PDB file of C-alpha atoms and ligand atoms in Angstrom:
ATOM      1  CA  UNK A 247     -34.845-119.556 -97.152  1.00  0.00           C
ATOM      2  CA  UNK A 248     -34.012-123.255 -97.371  1.00  0.00           C
ATOM      3  CA  UNK A 249     -34.674-125.963 -94.903  1.00  0.00           C
ATOM      4  CA  UNK A 250     -30.941-126.336 -94.261  1.00  0.00           C
ATOM      5  CA  UNK A 251     -30.643-122.733 -93.192  1.00  0.00           C
ATOM      6  CA  UNK A 252     -33.328-123.258 -90.590  1.00  0.00           C
ATOM      7  CA  UNK A 253     -31.454-126.211 -89.194  1.00  0.00           C
ATOM      8  CA  UNK A 254     -28.300-124.154 -89.050  1.00  0.00           C
ATOM      9  CA  UNK A 255     -29.910-121.747 -86.649  1.00  0.00           C
ATOM     10  CA  UNK A 256     -28.639-121.709 -83.102  1.00  0.00           C
ATOM     11  CA  UNK A 257     -30.371-123.978 -80.632  1.00  0.00           C
ATOM     12  CA  UNK A 258     -33.042-122.788 -78.260  1.00  0.00           C
ATOM     13  CA  UNK A 259     -30.773-121.755 -75.432  1.00  0.00           C
ATOM     14  CA  UNK A 260     -30.690-118.085 -74.453  1.00  0.00           C
ATOM     15  CA  UNK A 261     -28.066-115.804 -76.013  1.00  0.00           C
ATOM     16  CA  UNK A 262     -24.650-116.387 -74.467  1.00  0.00           C
ATOM     17  CA  UNK A 263     -24.261-112.682 -73.721  1.00  0.00           C
ATOM     18  CA  UNK A 264     -24.417-111.990 -69.992  1.00  0.00           C
ATOM     19  CA  UNK A 265     -26.399-108.891 -70.822  1.00  0.00           C
ATOM     20  CA  UNK A 266     -29.892-110.196 -70.403  1.00  0.00           C
ATOM     21  CA  UNK A 267     -30.929-106.583 -70.888  1.00  0.00           C
ATOM     22  CA  UNK A 268     -31.321-106.908 -74.626  1.00  0.00           C
ATOM     23  CA  UNK A 269     -33.209-110.168 -74.643  1.00  0.00           C
ATOM     24  CA  UNK A 270     -36.566-108.783 -75.533  1.00  0.00           C
ATOM     25  CA  UNK A 271     -35.364-106.667 -78.429  1.00  0.00           C
ATOM     26  CA  UNK A 272     -33.108-109.466 -79.665  1.00  0.00           C
ATOM     27  CA  UNK A 273     -36.050-111.833 -79.618  1.00  0.00           C
ATOM     28  CA  UNK A 274     -38.284-109.347 -81.380  1.00  0.00           C
ATOM     29  CA  UNK A 275     -35.686-108.890 -84.099  1.00  0.00           C
ATOM     30  CA  UNK A 276     -34.977-112.581 -84.528  1.00  0.00           C
ATOM     31  CA  UNK A 277     -38.563-113.646 -84.638  1.00  0.00           C
ATOM     32  CA  UNK A 278     -39.515-110.873 -87.062  1.00  0.00           C
ATOM     33  CA  UNK A 279     -36.817-112.025 -89.466  1.00  0.00           C
ATOM     34  CA  UNK A 280     -37.587-115.651 -88.986  1.00  0.00           C
ATOM     35  CA  UNK A 281     -41.350-115.533 -89.186  1.00  0.00           C
ATOM     36  CA  UNK A 282     -41.192-113.093 -92.071  1.00  0.00           C
ATOM     37  CA  UNK A 283     -39.161-115.580 -94.070  1.00  0.00           C
ATOM     38  CA  UNK A 284     -41.355-118.490 -93.084  1.00  0.00           C
ATOM     39  CA  UNK A 285     -44.638-116.891 -93.979  1.00  0.00           C
ATOM     40  CA  UNK A 286     -43.248-116.516 -97.501  1.00  0.00           C
ATOM     41  CA  UNK A 287     -42.571-120.237 -97.500  1.00  0.00           C
ATOM     42  CA  UNK A 288     -46.105-120.869 -96.317  1.00  0.00           C
ATOM     43  CA  UNK A 289     -47.474-118.612 -99.051  1.00  0.00           C
ATOM     44  CA  UNK A 290     -45.631-120.601-101.664  1.00  0.00           C
ATOM     45  CA  UNK A 291     -47.328-123.648-100.213  1.00  0.00           C
ATOM     46  CA  UNK A 292     -44.107-125.620-100.249  1.00  0.00           C
ATOM     47  CA  UNK A 293     -42.854-125.523 -96.728  1.00  0.00           C
ATOM     48  CA  UNK A 294     -45.412-126.735 -94.246  1.00  0.00           C
ATOM     49  CA  UNK A 295     -42.977-128.921 -92.317  1.00  0.00           C
ATOM     50  CA  UNK A 296     -40.534-126.038 -92.156  1.00  0.00           C
ATOM     51  CA  UNK A 297     -43.265-123.800 -90.868  1.00  0.00           C
ATOM     52  CA  UNK A 298     -44.064-126.270 -88.126  1.00  0.00           C
ATOM     53  CA  UNK A 299     -40.412-126.328 -87.134  1.00  0.00           C
ATOM     54  CA  UNK A 300     -40.388-122.550 -87.146  1.00  0.00           C
ATOM     55  CA  UNK A 301     -43.392-122.357 -84.884  1.00  0.00           C
ATOM     56  CA  UNK A 302     -41.838-124.791 -82.465  1.00  0.00           C
ATOM     57  CA  UNK A 303     -38.622-122.808 -82.486  1.00  0.00           C
ATOM     58  CA  UNK A 304     -40.499-119.628 -81.839  1.00  0.00           C
ATOM     59  CA  UNK A 305     -42.508-121.082 -78.978  1.00  0.00           C
ATOM     60  CA  UNK A 306     -39.418-122.472 -77.296  1.00  0.00           C
ATOM     61  CA  UNK A 307     -37.521-119.223 -77.760  1.00  0.00           C
ATOM     62  CA  UNK A 308     -40.426-117.245 -76.431  1.00  0.00           C
ATOM     63  CA  UNK A 309     -40.579-119.369 -73.308  1.00  0.00           C
ATOM     64  CA  UNK A 310     -36.855-119.058 -72.734  1.00  0.00           C
ATOM     65  CA  UNK A 311     -36.406-115.398 -73.532  1.00  0.00           C
ATOM     66  CA  UNK A 312     -39.636-113.770 -72.505  1.00  0.00           C
ATOM     67  CA  UNK A 313     -41.217-116.357 -70.237  1.00  0.00           C
ATOM     68  CA  UNK A 314     -42.073-115.482 -66.706  1.00  0.00           C
ATOM     69  CA  UNK A 315     -38.533-116.247 -65.531  1.00  0.00           C
ATOM     70  CA  UNK A 316     -36.993-113.743 -67.924  1.00  0.00           C
ATOM     71  CA  UNK A 317     -35.496-110.623 -66.437  1.00  0.00           C
ATOM     72  CA  UNK A 318     -36.868-107.158 -66.963  1.00  0.00           C
ATOM     73  CA  UNK A 319     -34.462-104.874 -68.786  1.00  0.00           C
ATOM     74  CA  UNK A 320     -31.857-103.268 -66.569  1.00  0.00           C
ATOM     75  CA  UNK A 321     -30.441 -99.833 -67.357  1.00  0.00           C
ATOM     76  CA  UNK A 322     -27.261 -97.884 -66.677  1.00  0.00           C
ATOM     77  CA  UNK A 323     -26.723 -95.200 -64.077  1.00  0.00           C
ATOM     78  CA  UNK A 324     -26.787 -92.582 -66.808  1.00  0.00           C
ATOM     79  CA  UNK A 325     -30.399 -93.556 -67.564  1.00  0.00           C
ATOM     80  CA  UNK A 326     -31.686 -92.897 -64.033  1.00  0.00           C
ATOM     81  CA  UNK A 327     -34.478 -90.305 -63.930  1.00  0.00           C
ATOM     82  CA  UNK A 328     -33.396 -87.134 -62.126  1.00  0.00           C
ATOM     83  CA  UNK A 329     -36.655 -87.191 -60.169  1.00  0.00           C
ATOM     84  CA  UNK A 330     -38.672 -90.307 -59.419  1.00  0.00           C
ATOM     85  CA  UNK A 331     -42.160 -88.987 -58.914  1.00  0.00           C
ATOM     86  CA  UNK A 332     -44.508 -90.348 -56.287  1.00  0.00           C
ATOM     87  CA  UNK A 333     -47.961 -91.682 -57.073  1.00  0.00           C
ATOM     88  CA  UNK A 334     -50.994 -92.710 -55.014  1.00  0.00           C
ATOM     89  CA  UNK A 335     -50.063 -92.279 -51.362  1.00  0.00           C
ATOM     90  CA  UNK A 336     -47.069 -90.006 -51.131  1.00  0.00           C
ATOM     91  CA  UNK A 337     -47.194 -88.957 -47.476  1.00  0.00           C
ATOM     92  CA  UNK A 338     -49.376 -91.243 -45.339  1.00  0.00           C
ATOM     93  CA  UNK A 339     -51.061 -89.526 -42.391  1.00  0.00           C
ATOM     94  CA  UNK A 340     -52.893 -92.501 -40.882  1.00  0.00           C
ATOM     95  CA  UNK A 341     -52.016 -94.712 -37.912  1.00  0.00           C
ATOM     96  CA  UNK A 342     -48.556 -94.371 -36.454  1.00  0.00           C
ATOM     97  CA  UNK A 343     -46.879 -93.730 -39.806  1.00  0.00           C
ATOM     98  CA  UNK A 344     -46.286 -90.018 -39.123  1.00  0.00           C
ATOM     99  CA  UNK A 345     -44.671 -90.870 -35.763  1.00  0.00           C
ATOM    100  CA  UNK A 346     -42.525 -93.556 -37.390  1.00  0.00           C
ATOM    101  CA  UNK A 347     -41.455 -91.103 -40.065  1.00  0.00           C
ATOM    102  CA  UNK A 348     -40.590 -88.498 -37.425  1.00  0.00           C
ATOM    103  CA  UNK A 349     -38.380 -91.121 -35.726  1.00  0.00           C
ATOM    104  CA  UNK A 350     -36.706 -91.874 -39.039  1.00  0.00           C
ATOM    105  CA  UNK A 351     -38.347 -95.337 -39.013  1.00  0.00           C
ATOM    106  CA  UNK A 352     -36.031 -96.523 -36.217  1.00  0.00           C
ATOM    107  CA  UNK A 353     -38.644 -98.995 -34.897  1.00  0.00           C
ATOM    108  CA  UNK A 354     -40.070-100.181 -38.221  1.00  0.00           C
ATOM    109  CA  UNK A 355     -40.636-103.916 -38.405  1.00  0.00           C
ATOM    110  CA  UNK A 356     -41.376-106.115 -41.372  1.00  0.00           C
ATOM    111  CA  UNK A 357     -43.343-109.242 -40.484  1.00  0.00           C
ATOM    112  CA  UNK A 358     -43.091-112.376 -42.603  1.00  0.00           C
ATOM    113  CA  UNK A 359     -45.994-114.568 -41.589  1.00  0.00           C
ATOM    114  CA  UNK A 360     -48.916-116.743 -42.622  1.00  0.00           C
ATOM    115  CA  UNK A 361     -48.129-120.140 -44.149  1.00  0.00           C
ATOM    116  CA  UNK A 362     -44.511-120.240 -42.993  1.00  0.00           C
ATOM    117  CA  UNK A 363     -42.757-122.503 -40.478  1.00  0.00           C
ATOM    118  CA  UNK A 364     -40.741-119.705 -38.846  1.00  0.00           C
ATOM    119  CA  UNK A 365     -42.464-116.316 -38.849  1.00  0.00           C
ATOM    120  CA  UNK A 366     -39.982-113.448 -38.937  1.00  0.00           C
ATOM    121  CA  UNK A 367     -40.068-109.949 -37.513  1.00  0.00           C
ATOM    122  CA  UNK A 368     -37.260-107.963 -39.113  1.00  0.00           C
ATOM    123  CA  UNK A 369     -35.807-104.560 -38.314  1.00  0.00           C
ATOM    124  CA  UNK A 370     -34.471-102.332 -41.083  1.00  0.00           C
ATOM    125  CA  UNK A 371     -31.005-103.250 -39.914  1.00  0.00           C
ATOM    126  CA  UNK A 372     -31.785-106.959 -40.280  1.00  0.00           C
ATOM    127  CA  UNK A 373     -32.946-106.248 -43.815  1.00  0.00           C
ATOM    128  CA  UNK A 374     -29.878-104.210 -44.744  1.00  0.00           C
ATOM    129  CA  UNK A 375     -27.586-107.011 -43.538  1.00  0.00           C
ATOM    130  CA  UNK A 376     -29.082-109.656 -45.816  1.00  0.00           C
ATOM    131  CA  UNK A 377     -27.481-110.275 -49.218  1.00  0.00           C
ATOM    132  CA  UNK A 378     -28.524-107.347 -51.417  1.00  0.00           C
ATOM    133  CA  UNK A 379     -29.495-106.898 -55.040  1.00  0.00           C
ATOM    134  CA  UNK A 380     -29.254-103.574 -56.858  1.00  0.00           C
ATOM    135  CA  UNK A 381     -31.132-103.079 -60.115  1.00  0.00           C
ATOM    136  CA  UNK A 382     -31.810-100.123 -62.377  1.00  0.00           C
ATOM    137  CA  UNK A 383     -35.230-100.591 -63.908  1.00  0.00           C
ATOM    138  CA  UNK A 384     -38.071 -98.691 -65.483  1.00  0.00           C
ATOM    139  CA  UNK A 385     -41.287 -98.296 -63.552  1.00  0.00           C
ATOM    140  CA  UNK A 386     -44.426 -98.161 -65.699  1.00  0.00           C
ATOM    141  CA  UNK A 387     -47.615 -96.748 -64.226  1.00  0.00           C
ATOM    142  CA  UNK A 388     -50.929 -97.415 -65.956  1.00  0.00           C
ATOM    143  CA  UNK A 389     -51.684 -93.747 -65.616  1.00  0.00           C
ATOM    144  CA  UNK A 390     -49.208 -93.151 -68.409  1.00  0.00           C
ATOM    145  CA  UNK A 391     -45.845 -92.256 -66.965  1.00  0.00           C
ATOM    146  CA  UNK A 392     -42.546 -94.084 -66.457  1.00  0.00           C
ATOM    147  CA  UNK A 393     -39.396 -93.448 -64.460  1.00  0.00           C
ATOM    148  CA  UNK A 394     -36.052 -95.203 -64.170  1.00  0.00           C
ATOM    149  CA  UNK A 395     -34.552 -95.766 -60.742  1.00  0.00           C
ATOM    150  CA  UNK A 396     -31.868 -97.801 -59.012  1.00  0.00           C
ATOM    151  CA  UNK A 397     -33.329 -99.972 -56.271  1.00  0.00           C
ATOM    152  CA  UNK A 398     -31.504-101.941 -53.573  1.00  0.00           C
ATOM    153  CA  UNK A 399     -32.670-104.586 -51.141  1.00  0.00           C
ATOM    154  CA  UNK A 400     -32.800-108.319 -50.449  1.00  0.00           C
ATOM    155  CA  UNK A 401     -34.617-110.600 -52.835  1.00  0.00           C
ATOM    156  CA  UNK A 402     -38.024-111.614 -51.531  1.00  0.00           C
ATOM    157  CA  UNK A 403     -36.960-115.234 -52.071  1.00  0.00           C
ATOM    158  CA  UNK A 404     -34.307-114.816 -49.380  1.00  0.00           C
ATOM    159  CA  UNK A 405     -36.955-113.820 -46.830  1.00  0.00           C
ATOM    160  CA  UNK A 406     -39.348-116.569 -47.882  1.00  0.00           C
ATOM    161  CA  UNK A 407     -36.609-119.188 -47.676  1.00  0.00           C
ATOM    162  CA  UNK A 408     -35.561-117.933 -44.243  1.00  0.00           C
ATOM    163  CA  UNK A 409     -39.157-118.089 -43.043  1.00  0.00           C
ATOM    164  CA  UNK A 410     -39.670-121.614 -44.367  1.00  0.00           C
ATOM    165  CA  UNK A 411     -42.515-121.104 -46.804  1.00  0.00           C
ATOM    166  CA  UNK A 412     -45.002-123.970 -46.642  1.00  0.00           C
ATOM    167  CA  UNK A 413     -46.170-125.850 -49.670  1.00  0.00           C
ATOM    168  CA  UNK A 414     -49.804-124.848 -49.177  1.00  0.00           C
ATOM    169  CA  UNK A 415     -48.861-121.209 -49.772  1.00  0.00           C
ATOM    170  CA  UNK A 416     -49.982-120.110 -53.233  1.00  0.00           C
ATOM    171  CA  UNK A 417     -49.776-116.313 -53.006  1.00  0.00           C
ATOM    172  CA  UNK A 418     -47.733-113.684 -51.243  1.00  0.00           C
ATOM    173  CA  UNK A 419     -49.685-110.711 -49.937  1.00  0.00           C
ATOM    174  CA  UNK A 420     -48.002-107.371 -49.266  1.00  0.00           C
ATOM    175  CA  UNK A 421     -49.462-105.291 -46.422  1.00  0.00           C
ATOM    176  CA  UNK A 422     -48.915-101.551 -46.418  1.00  0.00           C
ATOM    177  CA  UNK A 423     -49.076 -98.853 -43.759  1.00  0.00           C
ATOM    178  CA  UNK A 424     -51.089 -96.362 -45.802  1.00  0.00           C
ATOM    179  CA  UNK A 425     -54.819 -96.009 -45.881  1.00  0.00           C
ATOM    180  CA  UNK A 426     -55.883 -94.492 -49.186  1.00  0.00           C
ATOM    181  CA  UNK A 427     -59.469 -93.260 -49.558  1.00  0.00           C
ATOM    182  CA  UNK A 428     -60.563 -95.329 -46.562  1.00  0.00           C
ATOM    183  CA  UNK A 429     -58.924 -98.618 -47.550  1.00  0.00           C
ATOM    184  CA  UNK A 430     -55.589-100.115 -46.588  1.00  0.00           C
ATOM    185  CA  UNK A 431     -53.361-100.506 -49.613  1.00  0.00           C
ATOM    186  CA  UNK A 432     -52.292-104.078 -50.280  1.00  0.00           C
ATOM    187  CA  UNK A 433     -51.134-106.188 -53.171  1.00  0.00           C
ATOM    188  CA  UNK A 434     -50.330-109.807 -53.971  1.00  0.00           C
ATOM    189  CA  UNK A 435     -48.381-111.974 -56.409  1.00  0.00           C
ATOM    190  CA  UNK A 436     -48.089-115.657 -57.218  1.00  0.00           C
ATOM    191  CA  UNK A 437     -44.972-117.720 -56.492  1.00  0.00           C
ATOM    192  CA  UNK A 438     -43.502-117.110 -59.949  1.00  0.00           C
ATOM    193  CA  UNK A 439     -43.242-113.403 -59.228  1.00  0.00           C
ATOM    194  CA  UNK A 440     -42.441-113.923 -55.540  1.00  0.00           C
ATOM    195  CA  UNK A 441     -39.345-115.960 -56.437  1.00  0.00           C
ATOM    196  CA  UNK A 442     -38.366-113.948 -59.512  1.00  0.00           C
ATOM    197  CA  UNK A 443     -34.770-112.735 -59.058  1.00  0.00           C
ATOM    198  CA  UNK A 444     -35.767-109.080 -59.570  1.00  0.00           C
ATOM    199  CA  UNK A 445     -38.484-109.159 -56.920  1.00  0.00           C
ATOM    200  CA  UNK A 446     -36.843-107.334 -54.036  1.00  0.00           C
ATOM    201  CA  UNK A 447     -37.784-105.623 -50.787  1.00  0.00           C
ATOM    202  CA  UNK A 448     -36.214-102.258 -51.539  1.00  0.00           C
ATOM    203  CA  UNK A 449     -34.953 -99.915 -48.826  1.00  0.00           C
ATOM    204  CA  UNK A 450     -32.920 -97.628 -51.096  1.00  0.00           C
ATOM    205  CA  UNK A 451     -33.527 -95.592 -54.235  1.00  0.00           C
ATOM    206  CA  UNK A 452     -30.496 -94.307 -56.149  1.00  0.00           C
ATOM    207  CA  UNK A 453     -28.233 -95.184 -53.231  1.00  0.00           C
ATOM    208  CA  UNK A 454     -30.195 -93.311 -50.548  1.00  0.00           C
ATOM    209  CA  UNK A 455     -32.869 -94.503 -48.114  1.00  0.00           C
ATOM    210  CA  UNK A 456     -36.276 -94.409 -49.810  1.00  0.00           C
ATOM    211  CA  UNK A 457     -37.949 -91.000 -49.802  1.00  0.00           C
ATOM    212  CA  UNK A 458     -41.373 -90.995 -48.135  1.00  0.00           C
ATOM    213  CA  UNK A 459     -43.092 -90.354 -51.444  1.00  0.00           C
ATOM    214  CA  UNK A 460     -41.570 -93.532 -52.883  1.00  0.00           C
ATOM    215  CA  UNK A 461     -42.554 -95.814 -49.981  1.00  0.00           C
ATOM    216  CA  UNK A 462     -40.164 -95.297 -47.039  1.00  0.00           C
ATOM    217  CA  UNK A 463     -38.829 -97.252 -45.361  1.00  0.00           C
ATOM    218  CA  UNK A 464     -39.582-100.382 -47.445  1.00  0.00           C
ATOM    219  CA  UNK A 465     -41.343-101.045 -50.721  1.00  0.00           C
ATOM    220  CA  UNK A 466     -41.648-103.912 -53.129  1.00  0.00           C
ATOM    221  CA  UNK A 467     -40.055-103.925 -56.544  1.00  0.00           C
ATOM    222  CA  UNK A 468     -41.632-106.548 -58.772  1.00  0.00           C
ATOM    223  CA  UNK A 469     -40.019-105.693 -62.043  1.00  0.00           C
ATOM    224  CA  UNK A 470     -42.099-107.856 -64.365  1.00  0.00           C
ATOM    225  CA  UNK A 471     -45.293-106.160 -63.193  1.00  0.00           C
ATOM    226  CA  UNK A 472     -46.952-102.779 -63.656  1.00  0.00           C
ATOM    227  CA  UNK A 473     -46.537-100.006 -61.087  1.00  0.00           C
ATOM    228  CA  UNK A 474     -49.558-100.609 -58.893  1.00  0.00           C
ATOM    229  CA  UNK A 475     -48.241-104.058 -57.893  1.00  0.00           C
ATOM    230  CA  UNK A 476     -45.140-102.469 -56.272  1.00  0.00           C
ATOM    231  CA  UNK A 477     -46.480-102.057 -52.747  1.00  0.00           C
ATOM    232  CA  UNK A 478     -44.988 -99.145 -50.782  1.00  0.00           C
ATOM    233  CA  UNK A 479     -44.824 -98.583 -46.969  1.00  0.00           C
ATOM    234  CA  UNK A 480     -44.442-102.338 -46.522  1.00  0.00           C
ATOM    235  CA  UNK A 481     -45.297-103.682 -43.055  1.00  0.00           C
ATOM    236  CA  UNK A 482     -45.941-107.376 -43.616  1.00  0.00           C
ATOM    237  CA  UNK A 483     -45.540-110.189 -46.078  1.00  0.00           C
ATOM    238  CA  UNK A 484     -48.280-112.810 -45.734  1.00  0.00           C
ATOM    239  CA  UNK A 485     -48.093-116.265 -47.301  1.00  0.00           C
ATOM    240  CA  UNK A 486     -51.633-117.441 -48.070  1.00  0.00           C
ATOM    241  CA  UNK A 487     -53.445-120.235 -49.902  1.00  0.00           C
ATOM    242  CA  UNK A 488     -56.221-118.031 -51.273  1.00  0.00           C
ATOM    243  CA  UNK A 489     -56.936-114.355 -51.858  1.00  0.00           C
ATOM    244  CA  UNK A 490     -60.695-114.734 -51.520  1.00  0.00           C
ATOM    245  CA  UNK A 491     -61.038-113.613 -47.910  1.00  0.00           C
ATOM    246  CA  UNK A 492     -58.648-110.678 -48.074  1.00  0.00           C
ATOM    247  CA  UNK A 493     -60.272-107.242 -48.396  1.00  0.00           C
ATOM    248  CA  UNK A 494     -62.394-107.275 -51.578  1.00  0.00           C
ATOM    249  CA  UNK A 495     -61.022-110.662 -52.637  1.00  0.00           C
ATOM    250  CA  UNK A 496     -59.405-109.492 -55.890  1.00  0.00           C
ATOM    251  CA  UNK A 497     -55.839-109.522 -54.587  1.00  0.00           C
ATOM    252  CA  UNK A 498     -55.068-105.818 -54.443  1.00  0.00           C
ATOM    253  CA  UNK A 499     -56.240-102.318 -53.694  1.00  0.00           C
ATOM    254  CA  UNK A 500     -56.799-101.264 -57.316  1.00  0.00           C
ATOM    255  CA  UNK A 501     -58.054-104.699 -58.289  1.00  0.00           C
ATOM    256  CA  UNK A 502     -60.774-104.434 -55.630  1.00  0.00           C
ATOM    257  CA  UNK A 503     -61.539-100.811 -56.232  1.00  0.00           C
ATOM    258  CA  UNK A 504     -61.314-100.245 -59.948  1.00  0.00           C
ATOM    259  CA  UNK A 505     -61.135-103.664 -61.564  1.00  0.00           C
ATOM    260  CA  UNK A 506     -57.444-103.467 -62.451  1.00  0.00           C
ATOM    261  CA  UNK A 507     -56.012-106.780 -63.626  1.00  0.00           C
ATOM    262  CA  UNK A 508     -54.505-108.859 -60.829  1.00  0.00           C
ATOM    263  CA  UNK A 509     -51.899-110.207 -63.239  1.00  0.00           C
ATOM    264  CA  UNK A 510     -50.229-107.081 -64.551  1.00  0.00           C
ATOM    265  CA  UNK A 511     -47.228-108.701 -66.218  1.00  0.00           C
ATOM    266  CA  UNK A 512     -45.035-106.634 -68.536  1.00  0.00           C
TER     267      UNK A 512
HETATM  268  N1  MTE B  57     -48.791 -98.609 -50.362  1.00  0.00           N
HETATM  269  C1  MTE B  57     -48.961 -98.128 -51.607  1.00  0.00           C
HETATM  270  N2  MTE B  57     -48.266 -98.686 -52.601  1.00  0.00           N
HETATM  271  C2  MTE B  57     -48.406 -98.218 -53.854  1.00  0.00           C
HETATM  272  C3  MTE B  57     -49.300 -97.161 -54.163  1.00  0.00           C
HETATM  273  C4  MTE B  57     -50.007 -96.574 -53.090  1.00  0.00           C
HETATM  274  O1  MTE B  57     -50.794 -95.631 -53.255  1.00  0.00           O
HETATM  275  N3  MTE B  57     -49.819 -97.084 -51.819  1.00  0.00           N
HETATM  276  N4  MTE B  57     -49.430 -96.734 -55.474  1.00  0.00           N
HETATM  277  C5  MTE B  57     -49.016 -97.669 -56.535  1.00  0.00           C
HETATM  278  C6  MTE B  57     -48.897 -97.085 -57.864  1.00  0.00           C
HETATM  279  S1  MTE B  57     -50.314 -96.916 -58.768  1.00  0.00           S
HETATM  280  C7  MTE B  57     -47.687 -96.820 -58.413  1.00  0.00           C
HETATM  281  S2  MTE B  57     -47.535 -96.299 -60.024  1.00  0.00           S
HETATM  282  C8  MTE B  57     -46.469 -96.903 -57.608  1.00  0.00           C
HETATM  283  C9  MTE B  57     -45.826 -95.531 -57.547  1.00  0.00           C
HETATM  284  O2  MTE B  57     -44.575 -95.611 -56.943  1.00  0.00           O
HETATM  285  P1  MTE B  57     -43.857 -94.253 -56.642  1.00  0.00           P
HETATM  286  O3  MTE B  57     -44.735 -93.468 -55.710  1.00  0.00           O
HETATM  287  O4  MTE B  57     -42.536 -94.616 -56.055  1.00  0.00           O
HETATM  288  O5  MTE B  57     -43.727 -93.529 -57.958  1.00  0.00           O
HETATM  289  O6  MTE B  57     -46.676 -97.366 -56.296  1.00  0.00           O
HETATM  290  C10 MTE B  57     -47.676 -98.316 -56.176  1.00  0.00           C
HETATM  291  N5  MTE B  57     -47.664 -98.803 -54.812  1.00  0.00           N
HETATM  292 MO1   MO B  58     -49.586 -96.585 -60.939  1.00  0.00          MO
END
């Protein structure tokens, strides 16, 4: 490969296709080709400046295509799993959850609070009337299973903007109704994931209200993160400056309990 052919490569902007869904595989393919060619140049000891250019290109492309702003792959309806299994809590029996479930969650509220100028207390109806996003994504659980589902709900960013998130806020904590093995489930993310376009407060799975096993009536979808980050049975969204004083201080139920990574990016 000659130097000229490197310069002829497209610039660092993302592919013009609106289908972001293939970005990761496109990148993998492009960089395999490109780096394969360039390591040959390096072996021949004749192309060190080209190799530097290649590395820069690769870094820039990686940031653009697979950086933390990149979208998780989205699938088609035909890919949706016939059954989306439940994991962890699948039928909470603590507190007033059973009564809420019996009333079809008519009085459920979602609080948005903490480091915000205008705390919110939202009904399910309030949440359904916000602008909605629907996304078909694959859920990956560390226990070794995956499922594809279509999720609908407002972007978390819409709620945070409405509540007037303060600058001191560094993390968003998700509070859940279920108590699992004696501890309340909770999770947290940084602002990159909180404002990611595919981070939504989902109230529907495959076009129907969430089943109880999958987190009724509200659960997080945080598509660039592993399954345990996707808090179910969501009761409150807390904006905080530090995670240190919350439960075990590690930012989540499994992080506190079993040393799971707080940053579970995929
Ligand atoms: N409140 C709450 N959220 C939770 C859990 C839980 O037990 N309680 N389990 C987590 C794990 S480990 C996974 S893999 C997913 C499972 O989601 P599902 O039950 O819809 O399959 O929810 C996550 N969110
Ligand atoms: Mo999981």
